[in-house]
Structures are given as C-alpha cells and as structure tokens.
PDB file of C-alpha atoms and ligand atoms in Angstrom:
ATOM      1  CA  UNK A   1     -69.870 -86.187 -33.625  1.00 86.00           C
ATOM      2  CA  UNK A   2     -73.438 -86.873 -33.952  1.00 90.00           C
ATOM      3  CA  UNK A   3     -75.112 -89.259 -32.146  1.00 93.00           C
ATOM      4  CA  UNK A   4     -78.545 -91.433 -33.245  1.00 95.00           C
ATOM      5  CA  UNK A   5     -81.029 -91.976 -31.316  1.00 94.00           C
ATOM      6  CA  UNK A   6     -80.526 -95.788 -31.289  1.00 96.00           C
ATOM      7  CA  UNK A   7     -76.246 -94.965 -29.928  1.00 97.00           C
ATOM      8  CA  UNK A   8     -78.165 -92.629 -27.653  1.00 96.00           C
ATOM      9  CA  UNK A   9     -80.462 -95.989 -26.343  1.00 95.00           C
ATOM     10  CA  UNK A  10     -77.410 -98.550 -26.362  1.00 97.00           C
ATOM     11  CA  UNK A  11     -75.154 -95.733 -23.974  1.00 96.00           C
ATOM     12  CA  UNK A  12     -77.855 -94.693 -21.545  1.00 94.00           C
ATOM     13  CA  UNK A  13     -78.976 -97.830 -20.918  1.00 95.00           C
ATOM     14  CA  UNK A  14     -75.404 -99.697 -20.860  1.00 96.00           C
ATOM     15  CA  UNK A  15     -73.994-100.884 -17.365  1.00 95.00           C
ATOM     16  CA  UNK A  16     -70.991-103.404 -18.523  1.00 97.00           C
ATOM     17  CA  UNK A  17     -68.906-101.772 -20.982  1.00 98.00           C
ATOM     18  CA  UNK A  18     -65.612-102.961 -22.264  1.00 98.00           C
ATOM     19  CA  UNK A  19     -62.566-100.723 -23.828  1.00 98.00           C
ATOM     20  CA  UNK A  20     -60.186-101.871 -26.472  1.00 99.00           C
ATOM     21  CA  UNK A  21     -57.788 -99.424 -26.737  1.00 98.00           C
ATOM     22  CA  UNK A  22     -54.736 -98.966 -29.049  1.00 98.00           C
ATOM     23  CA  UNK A  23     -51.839 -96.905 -29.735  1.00 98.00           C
ATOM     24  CA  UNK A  24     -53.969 -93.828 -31.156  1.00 98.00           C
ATOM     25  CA  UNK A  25     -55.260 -93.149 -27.376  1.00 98.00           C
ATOM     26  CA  UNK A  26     -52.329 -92.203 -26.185  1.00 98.00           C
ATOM     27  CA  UNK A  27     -51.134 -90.886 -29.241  1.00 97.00           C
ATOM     28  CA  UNK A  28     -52.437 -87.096 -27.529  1.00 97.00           C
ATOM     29  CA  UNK A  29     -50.379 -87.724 -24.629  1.00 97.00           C
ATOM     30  CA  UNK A  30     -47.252 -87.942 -27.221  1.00 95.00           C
ATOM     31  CA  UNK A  31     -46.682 -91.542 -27.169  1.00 95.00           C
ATOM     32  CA  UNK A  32     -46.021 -92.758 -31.299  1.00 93.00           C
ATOM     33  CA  UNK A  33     -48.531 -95.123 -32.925  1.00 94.00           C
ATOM     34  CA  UNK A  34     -46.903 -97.912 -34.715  1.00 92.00           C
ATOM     35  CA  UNK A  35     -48.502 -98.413 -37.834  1.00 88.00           C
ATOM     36  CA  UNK A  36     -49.260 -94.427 -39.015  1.00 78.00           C
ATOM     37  CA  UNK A  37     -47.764 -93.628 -42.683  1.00 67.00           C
ATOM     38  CA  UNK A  38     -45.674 -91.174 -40.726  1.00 70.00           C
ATOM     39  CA  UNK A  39     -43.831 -90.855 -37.428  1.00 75.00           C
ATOM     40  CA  UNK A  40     -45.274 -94.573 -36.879  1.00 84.00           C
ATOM     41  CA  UNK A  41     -42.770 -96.618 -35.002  1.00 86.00           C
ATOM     42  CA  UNK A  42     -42.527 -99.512 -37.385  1.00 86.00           C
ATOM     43  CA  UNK A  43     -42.212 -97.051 -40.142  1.00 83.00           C
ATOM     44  CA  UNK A  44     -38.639 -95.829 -38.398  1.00 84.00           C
ATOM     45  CA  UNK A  45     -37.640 -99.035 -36.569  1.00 85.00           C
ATOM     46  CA  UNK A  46     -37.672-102.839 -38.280  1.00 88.00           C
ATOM     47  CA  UNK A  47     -39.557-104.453 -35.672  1.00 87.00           C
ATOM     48  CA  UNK A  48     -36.990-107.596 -36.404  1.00 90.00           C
ATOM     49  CA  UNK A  49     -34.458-105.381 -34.855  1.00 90.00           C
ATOM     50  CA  UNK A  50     -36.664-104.247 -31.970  1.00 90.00           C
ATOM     51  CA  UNK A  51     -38.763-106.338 -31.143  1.00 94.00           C
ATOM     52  CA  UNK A  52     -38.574-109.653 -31.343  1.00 96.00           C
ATOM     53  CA  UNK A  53     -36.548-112.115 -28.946  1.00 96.00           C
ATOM     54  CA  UNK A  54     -34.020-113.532 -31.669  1.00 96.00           C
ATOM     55  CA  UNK A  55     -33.414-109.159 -31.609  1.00 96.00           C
ATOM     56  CA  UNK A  56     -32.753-109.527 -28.104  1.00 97.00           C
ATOM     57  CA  UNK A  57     -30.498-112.435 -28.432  1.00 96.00           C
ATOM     58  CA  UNK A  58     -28.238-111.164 -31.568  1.00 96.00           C
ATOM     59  CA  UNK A  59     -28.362-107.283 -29.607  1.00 95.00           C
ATOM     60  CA  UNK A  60     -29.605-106.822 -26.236  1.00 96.00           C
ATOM     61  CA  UNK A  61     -27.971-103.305 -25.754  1.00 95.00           C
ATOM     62  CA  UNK A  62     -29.888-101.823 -29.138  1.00 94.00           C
ATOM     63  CA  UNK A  63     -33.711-103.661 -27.816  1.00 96.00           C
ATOM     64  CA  UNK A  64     -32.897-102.308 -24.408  1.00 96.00           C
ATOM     65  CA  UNK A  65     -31.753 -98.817 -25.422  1.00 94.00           C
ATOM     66  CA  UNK A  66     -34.800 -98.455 -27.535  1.00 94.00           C
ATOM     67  CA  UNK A  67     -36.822 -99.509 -24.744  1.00 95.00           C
ATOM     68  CA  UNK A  68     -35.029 -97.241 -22.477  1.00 95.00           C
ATOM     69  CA  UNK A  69     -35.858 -94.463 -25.083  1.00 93.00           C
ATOM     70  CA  UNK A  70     -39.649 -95.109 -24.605  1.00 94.00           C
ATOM     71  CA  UNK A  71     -39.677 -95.812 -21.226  1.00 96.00           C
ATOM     72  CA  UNK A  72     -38.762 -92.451 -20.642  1.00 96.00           C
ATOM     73  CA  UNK A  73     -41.452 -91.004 -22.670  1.00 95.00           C
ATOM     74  CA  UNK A  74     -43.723 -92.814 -21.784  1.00 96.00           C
ATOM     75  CA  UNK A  75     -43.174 -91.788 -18.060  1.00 96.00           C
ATOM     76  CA  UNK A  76     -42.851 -87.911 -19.092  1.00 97.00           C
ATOM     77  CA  UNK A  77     -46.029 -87.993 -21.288  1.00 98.00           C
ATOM     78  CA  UNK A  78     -49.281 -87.336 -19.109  1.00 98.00           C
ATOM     79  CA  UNK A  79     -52.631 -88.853 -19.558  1.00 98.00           C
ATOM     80  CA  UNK A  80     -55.316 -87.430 -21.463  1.00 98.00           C
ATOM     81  CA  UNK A  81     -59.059 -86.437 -21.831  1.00 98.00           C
ATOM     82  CA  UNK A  82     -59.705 -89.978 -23.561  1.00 98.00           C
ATOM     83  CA  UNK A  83     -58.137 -91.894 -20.670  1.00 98.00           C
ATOM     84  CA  UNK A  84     -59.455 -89.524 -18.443  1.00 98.00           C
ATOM     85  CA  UNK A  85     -63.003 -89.937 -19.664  1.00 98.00           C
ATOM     86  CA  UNK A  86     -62.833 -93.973 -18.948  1.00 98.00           C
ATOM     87  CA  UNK A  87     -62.323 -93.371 -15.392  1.00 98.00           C
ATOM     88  CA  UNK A  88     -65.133 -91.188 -15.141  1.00 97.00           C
ATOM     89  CA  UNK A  89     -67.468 -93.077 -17.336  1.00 97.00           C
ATOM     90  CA  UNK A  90     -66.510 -95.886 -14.919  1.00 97.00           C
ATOM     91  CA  UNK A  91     -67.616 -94.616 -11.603  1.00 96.00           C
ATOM     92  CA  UNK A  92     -70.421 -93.989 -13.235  1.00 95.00           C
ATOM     93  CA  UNK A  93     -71.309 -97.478 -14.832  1.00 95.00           C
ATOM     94  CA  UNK A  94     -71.740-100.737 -12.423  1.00 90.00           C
ATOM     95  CA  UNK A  95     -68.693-101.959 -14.711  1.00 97.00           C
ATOM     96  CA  UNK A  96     -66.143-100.465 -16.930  1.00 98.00           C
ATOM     97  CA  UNK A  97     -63.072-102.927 -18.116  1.00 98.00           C
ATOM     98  CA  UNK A  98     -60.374-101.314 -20.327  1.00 98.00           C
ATOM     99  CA  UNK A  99     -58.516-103.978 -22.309  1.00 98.00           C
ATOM    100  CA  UNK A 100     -55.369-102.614 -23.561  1.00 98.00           C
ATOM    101  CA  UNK A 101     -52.639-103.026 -26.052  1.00 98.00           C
ATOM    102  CA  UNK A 102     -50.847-100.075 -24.762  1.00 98.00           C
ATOM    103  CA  UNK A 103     -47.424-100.732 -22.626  1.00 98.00           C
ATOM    104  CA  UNK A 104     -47.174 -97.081 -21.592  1.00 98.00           C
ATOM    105  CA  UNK A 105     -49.013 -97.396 -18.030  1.00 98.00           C
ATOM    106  CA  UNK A 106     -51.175 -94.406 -18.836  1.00 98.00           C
ATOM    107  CA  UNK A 107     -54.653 -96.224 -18.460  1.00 98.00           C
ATOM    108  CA  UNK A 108     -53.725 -96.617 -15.094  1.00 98.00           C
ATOM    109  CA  UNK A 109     -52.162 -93.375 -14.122  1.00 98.00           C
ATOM    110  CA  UNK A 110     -55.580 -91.815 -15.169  1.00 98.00           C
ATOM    111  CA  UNK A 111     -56.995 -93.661 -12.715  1.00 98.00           C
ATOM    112  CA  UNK A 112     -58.404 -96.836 -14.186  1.00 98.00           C
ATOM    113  CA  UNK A 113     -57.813-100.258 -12.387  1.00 97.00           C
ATOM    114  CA  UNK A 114     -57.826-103.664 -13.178  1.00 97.00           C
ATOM    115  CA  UNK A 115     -56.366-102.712 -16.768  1.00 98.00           C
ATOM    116  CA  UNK A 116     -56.193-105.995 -18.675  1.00 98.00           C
ATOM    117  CA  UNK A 117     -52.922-105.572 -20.201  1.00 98.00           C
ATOM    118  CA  UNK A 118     -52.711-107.894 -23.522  1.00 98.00           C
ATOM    119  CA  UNK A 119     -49.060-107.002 -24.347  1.00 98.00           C
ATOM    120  CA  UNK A 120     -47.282-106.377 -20.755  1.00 98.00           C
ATOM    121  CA  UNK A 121     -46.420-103.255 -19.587  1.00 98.00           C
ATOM    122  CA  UNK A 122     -42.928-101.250 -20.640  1.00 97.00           C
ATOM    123  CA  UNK A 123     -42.132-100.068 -17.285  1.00 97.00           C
ATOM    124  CA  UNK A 124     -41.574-103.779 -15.653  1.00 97.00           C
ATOM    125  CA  UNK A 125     -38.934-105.915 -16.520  1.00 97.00           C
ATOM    126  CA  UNK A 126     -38.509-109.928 -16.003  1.00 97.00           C
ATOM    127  CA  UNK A 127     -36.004-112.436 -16.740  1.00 97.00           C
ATOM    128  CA  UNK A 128     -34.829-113.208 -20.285  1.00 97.00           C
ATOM    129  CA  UNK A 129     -35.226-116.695 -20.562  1.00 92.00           C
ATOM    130  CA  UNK A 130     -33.252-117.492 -24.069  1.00 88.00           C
ATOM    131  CA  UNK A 131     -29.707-117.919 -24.322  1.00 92.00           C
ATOM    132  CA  UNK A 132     -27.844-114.737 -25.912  1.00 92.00           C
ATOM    133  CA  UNK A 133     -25.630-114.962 -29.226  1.00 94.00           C
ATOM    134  CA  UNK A 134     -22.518-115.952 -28.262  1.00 89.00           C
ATOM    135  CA  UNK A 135     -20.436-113.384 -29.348  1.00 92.00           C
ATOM    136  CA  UNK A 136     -22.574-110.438 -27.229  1.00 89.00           C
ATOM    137  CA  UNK A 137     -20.794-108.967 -24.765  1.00 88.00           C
ATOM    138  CA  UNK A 138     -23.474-108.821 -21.543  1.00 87.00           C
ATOM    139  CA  UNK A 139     -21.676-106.736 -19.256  1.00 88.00           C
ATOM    140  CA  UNK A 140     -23.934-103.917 -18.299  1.00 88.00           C
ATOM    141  CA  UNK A 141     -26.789-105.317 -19.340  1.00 94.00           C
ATOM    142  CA  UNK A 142     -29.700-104.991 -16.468  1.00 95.00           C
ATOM    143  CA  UNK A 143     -29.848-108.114 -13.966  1.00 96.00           C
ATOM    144  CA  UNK A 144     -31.769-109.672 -11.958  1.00 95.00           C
ATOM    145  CA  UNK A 145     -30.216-107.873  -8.543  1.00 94.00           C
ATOM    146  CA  UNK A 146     -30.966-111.456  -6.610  1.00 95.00           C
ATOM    147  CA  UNK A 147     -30.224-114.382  -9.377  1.00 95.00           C
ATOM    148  CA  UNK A 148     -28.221-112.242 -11.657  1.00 94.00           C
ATOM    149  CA  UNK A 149     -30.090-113.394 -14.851  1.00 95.00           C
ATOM    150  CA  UNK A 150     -30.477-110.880 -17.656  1.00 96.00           C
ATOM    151  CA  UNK A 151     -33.748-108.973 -17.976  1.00 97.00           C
ATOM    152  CA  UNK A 152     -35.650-107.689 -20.484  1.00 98.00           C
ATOM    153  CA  UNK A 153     -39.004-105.346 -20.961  1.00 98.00           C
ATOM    154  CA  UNK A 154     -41.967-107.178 -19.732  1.00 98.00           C
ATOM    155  CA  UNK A 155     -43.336-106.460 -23.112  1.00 98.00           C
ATOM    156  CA  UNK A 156     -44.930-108.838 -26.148  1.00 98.00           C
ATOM    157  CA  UNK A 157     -42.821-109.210 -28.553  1.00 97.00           C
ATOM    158  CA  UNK A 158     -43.416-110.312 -32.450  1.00 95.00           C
ATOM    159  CA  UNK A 159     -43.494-114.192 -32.414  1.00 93.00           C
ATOM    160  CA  UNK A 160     -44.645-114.446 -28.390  1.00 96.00           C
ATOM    161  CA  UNK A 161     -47.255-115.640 -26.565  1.00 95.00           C
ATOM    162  CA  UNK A 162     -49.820-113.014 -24.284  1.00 97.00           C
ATOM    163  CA  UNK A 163     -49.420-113.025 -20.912  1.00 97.00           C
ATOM    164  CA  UNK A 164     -50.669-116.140 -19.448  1.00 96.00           C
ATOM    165  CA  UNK A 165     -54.403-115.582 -19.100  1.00 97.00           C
ATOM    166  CA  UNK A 166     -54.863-112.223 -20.644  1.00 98.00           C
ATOM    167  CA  UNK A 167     -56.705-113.127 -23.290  1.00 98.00           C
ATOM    168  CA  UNK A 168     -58.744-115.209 -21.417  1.00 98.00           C
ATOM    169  CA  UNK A 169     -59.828-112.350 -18.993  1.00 98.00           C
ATOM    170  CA  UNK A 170     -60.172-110.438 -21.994  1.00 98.00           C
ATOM    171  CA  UNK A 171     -62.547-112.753 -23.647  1.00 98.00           C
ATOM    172  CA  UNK A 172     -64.832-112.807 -20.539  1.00 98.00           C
ATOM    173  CA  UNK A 173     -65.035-109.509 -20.321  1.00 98.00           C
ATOM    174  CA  UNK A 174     -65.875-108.797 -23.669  1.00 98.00           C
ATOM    175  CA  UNK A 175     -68.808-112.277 -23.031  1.00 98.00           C
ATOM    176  CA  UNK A 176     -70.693-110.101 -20.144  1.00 97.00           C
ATOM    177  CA  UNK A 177     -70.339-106.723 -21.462  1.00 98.00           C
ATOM    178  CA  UNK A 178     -73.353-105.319 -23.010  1.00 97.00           C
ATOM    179  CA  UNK A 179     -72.109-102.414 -24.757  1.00 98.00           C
ATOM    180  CA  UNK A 180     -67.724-102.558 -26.450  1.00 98.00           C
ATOM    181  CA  UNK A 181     -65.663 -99.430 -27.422  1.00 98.00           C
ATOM    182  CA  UNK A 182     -62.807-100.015 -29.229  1.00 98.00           C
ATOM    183  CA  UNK A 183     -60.512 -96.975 -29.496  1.00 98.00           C
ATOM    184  CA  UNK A 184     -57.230 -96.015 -31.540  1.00 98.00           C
ATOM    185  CA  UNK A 185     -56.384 -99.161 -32.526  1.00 98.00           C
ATOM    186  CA  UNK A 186     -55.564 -99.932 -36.168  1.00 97.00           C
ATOM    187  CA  UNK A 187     -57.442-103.341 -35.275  1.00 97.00           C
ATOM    188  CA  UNK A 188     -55.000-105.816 -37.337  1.00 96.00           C
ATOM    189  CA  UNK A 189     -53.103-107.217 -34.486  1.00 96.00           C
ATOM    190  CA  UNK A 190     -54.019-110.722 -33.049  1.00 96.00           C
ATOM    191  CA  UNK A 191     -55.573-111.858 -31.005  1.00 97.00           C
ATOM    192  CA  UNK A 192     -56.667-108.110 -29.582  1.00 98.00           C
ATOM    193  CA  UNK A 193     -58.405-107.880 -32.936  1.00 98.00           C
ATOM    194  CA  UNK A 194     -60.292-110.366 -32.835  1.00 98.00           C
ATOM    195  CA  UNK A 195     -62.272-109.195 -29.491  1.00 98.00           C
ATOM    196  CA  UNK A 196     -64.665-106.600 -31.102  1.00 98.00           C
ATOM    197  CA  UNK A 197     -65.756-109.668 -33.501  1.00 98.00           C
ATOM    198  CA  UNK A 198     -66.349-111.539 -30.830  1.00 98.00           C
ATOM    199  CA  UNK A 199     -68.756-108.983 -29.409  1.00 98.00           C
ATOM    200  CA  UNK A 200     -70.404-108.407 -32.329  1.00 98.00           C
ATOM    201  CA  UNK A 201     -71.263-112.366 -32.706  1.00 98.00           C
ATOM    202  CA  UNK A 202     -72.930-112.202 -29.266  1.00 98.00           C
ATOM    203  CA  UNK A 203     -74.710-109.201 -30.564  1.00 98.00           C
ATOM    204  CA  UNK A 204     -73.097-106.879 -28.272  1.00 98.00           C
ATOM    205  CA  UNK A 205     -72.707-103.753 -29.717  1.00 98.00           C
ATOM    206  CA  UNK A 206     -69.362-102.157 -30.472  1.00 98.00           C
ATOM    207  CA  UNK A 207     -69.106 -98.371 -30.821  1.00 98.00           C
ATOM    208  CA  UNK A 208     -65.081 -97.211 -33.120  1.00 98.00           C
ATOM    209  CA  UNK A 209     -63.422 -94.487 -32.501  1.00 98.00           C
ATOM    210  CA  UNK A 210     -60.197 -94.086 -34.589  1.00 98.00           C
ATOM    211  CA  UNK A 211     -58.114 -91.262 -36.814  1.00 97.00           C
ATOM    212  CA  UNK A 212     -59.259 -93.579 -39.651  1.00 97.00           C
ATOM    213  CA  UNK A 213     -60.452 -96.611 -40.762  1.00 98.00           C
ATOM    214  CA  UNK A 214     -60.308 -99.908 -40.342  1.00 98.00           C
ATOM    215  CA  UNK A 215     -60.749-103.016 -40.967  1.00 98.00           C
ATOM    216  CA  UNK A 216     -63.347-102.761 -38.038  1.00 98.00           C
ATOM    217  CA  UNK A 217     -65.271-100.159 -39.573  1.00 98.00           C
ATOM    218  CA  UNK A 218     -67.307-101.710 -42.047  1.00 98.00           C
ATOM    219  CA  UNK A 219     -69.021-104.006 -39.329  1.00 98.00           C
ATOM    220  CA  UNK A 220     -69.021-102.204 -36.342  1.00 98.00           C
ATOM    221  CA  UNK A 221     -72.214-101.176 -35.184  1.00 98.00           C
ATOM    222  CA  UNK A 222     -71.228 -97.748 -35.317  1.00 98.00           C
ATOM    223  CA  UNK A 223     -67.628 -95.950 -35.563  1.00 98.00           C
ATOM    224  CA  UNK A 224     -66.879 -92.337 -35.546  1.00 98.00           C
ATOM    225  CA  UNK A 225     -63.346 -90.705 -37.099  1.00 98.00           C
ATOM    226  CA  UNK A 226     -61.837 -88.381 -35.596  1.00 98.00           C
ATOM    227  CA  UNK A 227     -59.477 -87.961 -32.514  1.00 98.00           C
ATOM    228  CA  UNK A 228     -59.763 -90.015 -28.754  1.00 98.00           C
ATOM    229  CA  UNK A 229     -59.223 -87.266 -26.740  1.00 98.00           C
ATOM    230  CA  UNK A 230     -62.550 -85.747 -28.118  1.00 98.00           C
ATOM    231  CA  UNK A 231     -64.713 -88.159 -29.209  1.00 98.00           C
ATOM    232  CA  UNK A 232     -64.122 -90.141 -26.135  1.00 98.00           C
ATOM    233  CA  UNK A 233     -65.434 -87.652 -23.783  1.00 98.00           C
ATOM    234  CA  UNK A 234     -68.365 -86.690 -26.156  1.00 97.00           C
ATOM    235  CA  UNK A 235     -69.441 -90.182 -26.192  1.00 97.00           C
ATOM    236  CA  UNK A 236     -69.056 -90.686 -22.209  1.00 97.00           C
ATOM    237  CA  UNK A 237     -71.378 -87.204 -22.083  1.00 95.00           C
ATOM    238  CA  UNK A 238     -73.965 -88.589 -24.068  1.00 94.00           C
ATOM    239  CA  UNK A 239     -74.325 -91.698 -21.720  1.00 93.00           C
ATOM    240  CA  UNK A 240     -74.228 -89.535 -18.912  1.00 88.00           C
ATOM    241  CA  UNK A 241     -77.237 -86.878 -19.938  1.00 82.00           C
ATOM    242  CA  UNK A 242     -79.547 -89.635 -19.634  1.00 63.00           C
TER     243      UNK A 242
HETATM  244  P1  OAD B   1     -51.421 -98.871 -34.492  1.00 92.54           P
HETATM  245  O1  OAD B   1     -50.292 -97.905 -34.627  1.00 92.54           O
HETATM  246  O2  OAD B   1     -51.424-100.061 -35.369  1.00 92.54           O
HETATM  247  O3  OAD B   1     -52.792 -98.121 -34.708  1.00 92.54           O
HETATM  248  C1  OAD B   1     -53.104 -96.916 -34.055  1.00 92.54           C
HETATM  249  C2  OAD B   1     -54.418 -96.412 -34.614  1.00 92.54           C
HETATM  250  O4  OAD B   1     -54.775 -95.252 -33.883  1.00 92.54           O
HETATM  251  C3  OAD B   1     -54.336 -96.019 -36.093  1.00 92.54           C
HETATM  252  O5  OAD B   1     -55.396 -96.647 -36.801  1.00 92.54           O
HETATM  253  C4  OAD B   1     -54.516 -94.493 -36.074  1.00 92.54           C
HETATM  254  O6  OAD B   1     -55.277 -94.025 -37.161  1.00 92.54           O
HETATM  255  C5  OAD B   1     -55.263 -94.269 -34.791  1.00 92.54           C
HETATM  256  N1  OAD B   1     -55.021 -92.967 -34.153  1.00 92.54           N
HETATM  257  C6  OAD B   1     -53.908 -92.206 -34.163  1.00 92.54           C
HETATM  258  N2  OAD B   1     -54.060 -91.119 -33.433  1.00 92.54           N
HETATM  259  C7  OAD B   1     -55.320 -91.159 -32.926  1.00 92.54           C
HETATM  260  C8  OAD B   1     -56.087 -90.315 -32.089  1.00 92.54           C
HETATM  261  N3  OAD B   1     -55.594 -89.188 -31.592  1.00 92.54           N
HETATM  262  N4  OAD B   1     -57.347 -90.691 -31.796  1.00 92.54           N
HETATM  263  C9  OAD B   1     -57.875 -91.833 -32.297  1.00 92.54           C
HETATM  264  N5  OAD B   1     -57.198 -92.667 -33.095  1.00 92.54           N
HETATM  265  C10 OAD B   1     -55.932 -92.350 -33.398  1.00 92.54           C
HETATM  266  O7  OAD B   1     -51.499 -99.272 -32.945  1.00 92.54           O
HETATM  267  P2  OAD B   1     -52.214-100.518 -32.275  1.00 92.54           P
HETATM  268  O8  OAD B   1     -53.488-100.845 -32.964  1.00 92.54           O
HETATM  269  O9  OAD B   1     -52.253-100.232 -30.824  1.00 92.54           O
HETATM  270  O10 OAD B   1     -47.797-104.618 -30.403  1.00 92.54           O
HETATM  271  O11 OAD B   1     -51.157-101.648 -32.561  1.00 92.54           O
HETATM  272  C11 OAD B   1     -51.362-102.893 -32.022  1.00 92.54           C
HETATM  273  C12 OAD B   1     -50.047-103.521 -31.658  1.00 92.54           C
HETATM  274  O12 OAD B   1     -49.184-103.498 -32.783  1.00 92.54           O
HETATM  275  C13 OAD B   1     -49.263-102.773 -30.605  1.00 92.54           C
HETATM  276  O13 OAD B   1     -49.673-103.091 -29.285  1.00 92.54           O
HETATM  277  C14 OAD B   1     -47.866-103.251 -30.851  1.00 92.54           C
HETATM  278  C15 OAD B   1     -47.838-103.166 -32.351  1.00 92.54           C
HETATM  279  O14 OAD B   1     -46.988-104.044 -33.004  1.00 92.54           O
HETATM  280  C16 OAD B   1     -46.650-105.124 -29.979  1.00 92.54           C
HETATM  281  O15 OAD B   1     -45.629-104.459 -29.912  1.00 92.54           O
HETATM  282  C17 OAD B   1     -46.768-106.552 -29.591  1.00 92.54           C
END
C-alpha cells in the first residue's frame, strides 16, 4: 500500500472520520460476502427465497433456518485486524462513526460503539408484522414469549424500508465528517451507496478499500485493492505516525 503525500495530509490532520463498511470486512473473520463470483451468498441462495418478507410469508421455517445457520456463524466467527483497527483509530480521533451494512455484530464486539446499523442486526429478532400464507403450518416457529406473535430476524430485507432513522444518522455523520472510508463493500446497494457520493459532493474526501473494484473507484479520492484486515490497519498507522 503506498501512501501520497496528499493521503498522508488528509489522515494526519483528520479528526471526524466516518466508516462504511460492507460484507468484505468481515469476510476475514469467515462471514460470506454476498455478491463474490464464488462462495457469495446470493450466488448459492435466491434472495426471493431468503430474504424477502413475501419469503417469510410463503416459508417461515426455510428464512428462519437460514438465519439460524448464520446466526451461528456469525457468533463463532471472531473479529478481526480491520475491525480491530477502527476501535483503535477511534480513541485516537475526537470522532470515529462506523456506518455499517453488516448484521453480524462484529463492529461492536471489537469494541466500537454507537455502530449505525443500516440493515438491523441478525442476532435480534422482532415481531413479524404480515400475515403468513395460509397453508403454513406455524407451530414451532419462534414467538413473542409475552404476545405470542411470530418473530422474525431484525434484519432488512429486499423490498423494506431501513430502520427508522438510520439513514438519517447516517447522512449526518457522513455531513460533519471531514475525512470517509468506505471498506468491503461492493457499493451497489441503496441507499448505503449512495453515502460516499454524498461525501464527495461536500468535498469530503473518501479513502476505498475493497478486494476489487467498484463502482466507487473511479471517483473516489483515492481507493486501494487489496484485503481489510491489512490495508485497514496500514492506513490507521499512517494517521497515527503523524
Ligand atoms: P457484497 O458481497 O456486495 O460486497 C462485498 C465486497 O467486499 C466485494 O466488493 C468484495 O470484493 C469485497 N471483499 C471481499 N473480501 C474482502 C476483504 N477481505 N477485504 C476487502 N474487501 C473484500 O457486500 P455488501 O456491499 O456489504 O443487504 O452488500 C450490501 C448489501 O447487499 C448487504 O448488506 C446485504 C446484501 O444484499 C441485505 O441483505 C439487505
């Protein structure tokens, strides 16, 4: 990774940074990317079967056992240096906000707080609020242990809104940062994508780090390929030898 003089500037001197993060951060930990020619998740799994709510509704016991599946990795999967290297960059910096699109929880498990989650987290649930196809049978299905609705994965699904005010926080964040990261993310997913263009119109500049590229690449200010849980840490070095 080599570093200019100008990224050199822009990381010493930055105090309000902002994260994006995607899929390919955790991606070291073990957790699968979605959108990767191979071994991504909606290369194995139609994401109309798995992730949508009309899914849920025609088969709750196939969305919740695939959810079940990656609940479980996700909570036997451990952080890594990338995730690590946000917390310490943090404590270093007056302000560090990580906006995620990851569900797995492992942001915060590294240590970082006040993750802005833009697609829920897979290790709450909350009520289903649609009916279910008639014909499913709902008996085991996980309930509400005090109303006795039927929950699902506090997750986003295809078709849904964010969670109310997420992209909001997100948007302010991004507003009074002066420096953005965004990191493993394939960058075609709205709104989440559209956050590093919104830095770049306020002329904050946004530093890429991803396996490959993307349709981010050409106008970020500068982007680096390779892997998170090394050029993450190289980067956070560089602003710290000040
Ligand atoms: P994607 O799977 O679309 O993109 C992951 C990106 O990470 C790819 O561009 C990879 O090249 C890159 N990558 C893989 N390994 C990496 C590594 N070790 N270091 C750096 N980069 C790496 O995942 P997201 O962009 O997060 O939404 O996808 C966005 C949303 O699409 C997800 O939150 C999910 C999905 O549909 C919902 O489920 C609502």
């Amino acid at each position: 990774m080599v570093i200019d003089e100008g990224l050199r500037q822009v990381l010493q001197r930055a105090n309000r940074v902002v994260v994006l993060t995607g899929a390919g951060i955790s991606a070291e930990s073990g957790v699968p990317t979605f959108r990767e020619a191979q071994d991504g998740l909606w290369d194995q799994y139609d994401p109309e079967d798995v992730a949508t709510p009309e899914a849920f509704q025609r088969n709750p016991r196939r969305v919740w056992a695939w959810y079940a599946h990656r609940r479980q990795l996700a909570q036997e999967v451990e952080p890594n240096a990338g995730h690590w290297a946000l917390v310490e960059w943090s404590r270093a910096l007056s302000w560090l906000q990580v906006v995620t699109q990851n569900v797995d929880g492992l942001h915060q498990r590294a240590g970082s707080e006040h993750v802005i989650e833009l697609h829920g987290n897979i290790h709450r649930d909350r009520v289903f609020d649609g009916p279910l196809a008639a014909e499913v049978d709902d008996a085991e299905l996980p309930r509400c242990p005090e109303t006795g609705a039927v929950l699902r994965p506090d997750v986003v699904w295809f078709g849904e809104q964010l969670p109310e005010g997420a992209m909001e926080q997100a948007v302010a964040a991004v507003r009074s940062a002066d420096l953005m990261l965004s990191v493993g993310t394939s960058a075609v997913v709205q709104p989440a994508a559209s956050l590093p263009l919104e830095a770049l119109e306020r002329e904050i500049p946004v530093v890429e780090i991803n396996a490959e590229p993307t349709p981010l690449t050409p106008v970020a200010s500068w982007h680096f390929l390779g892997s998170a849980g090394e050029l993450v840490p190289t980067l956070v070095r560089s602003a710290a030898s000040g």
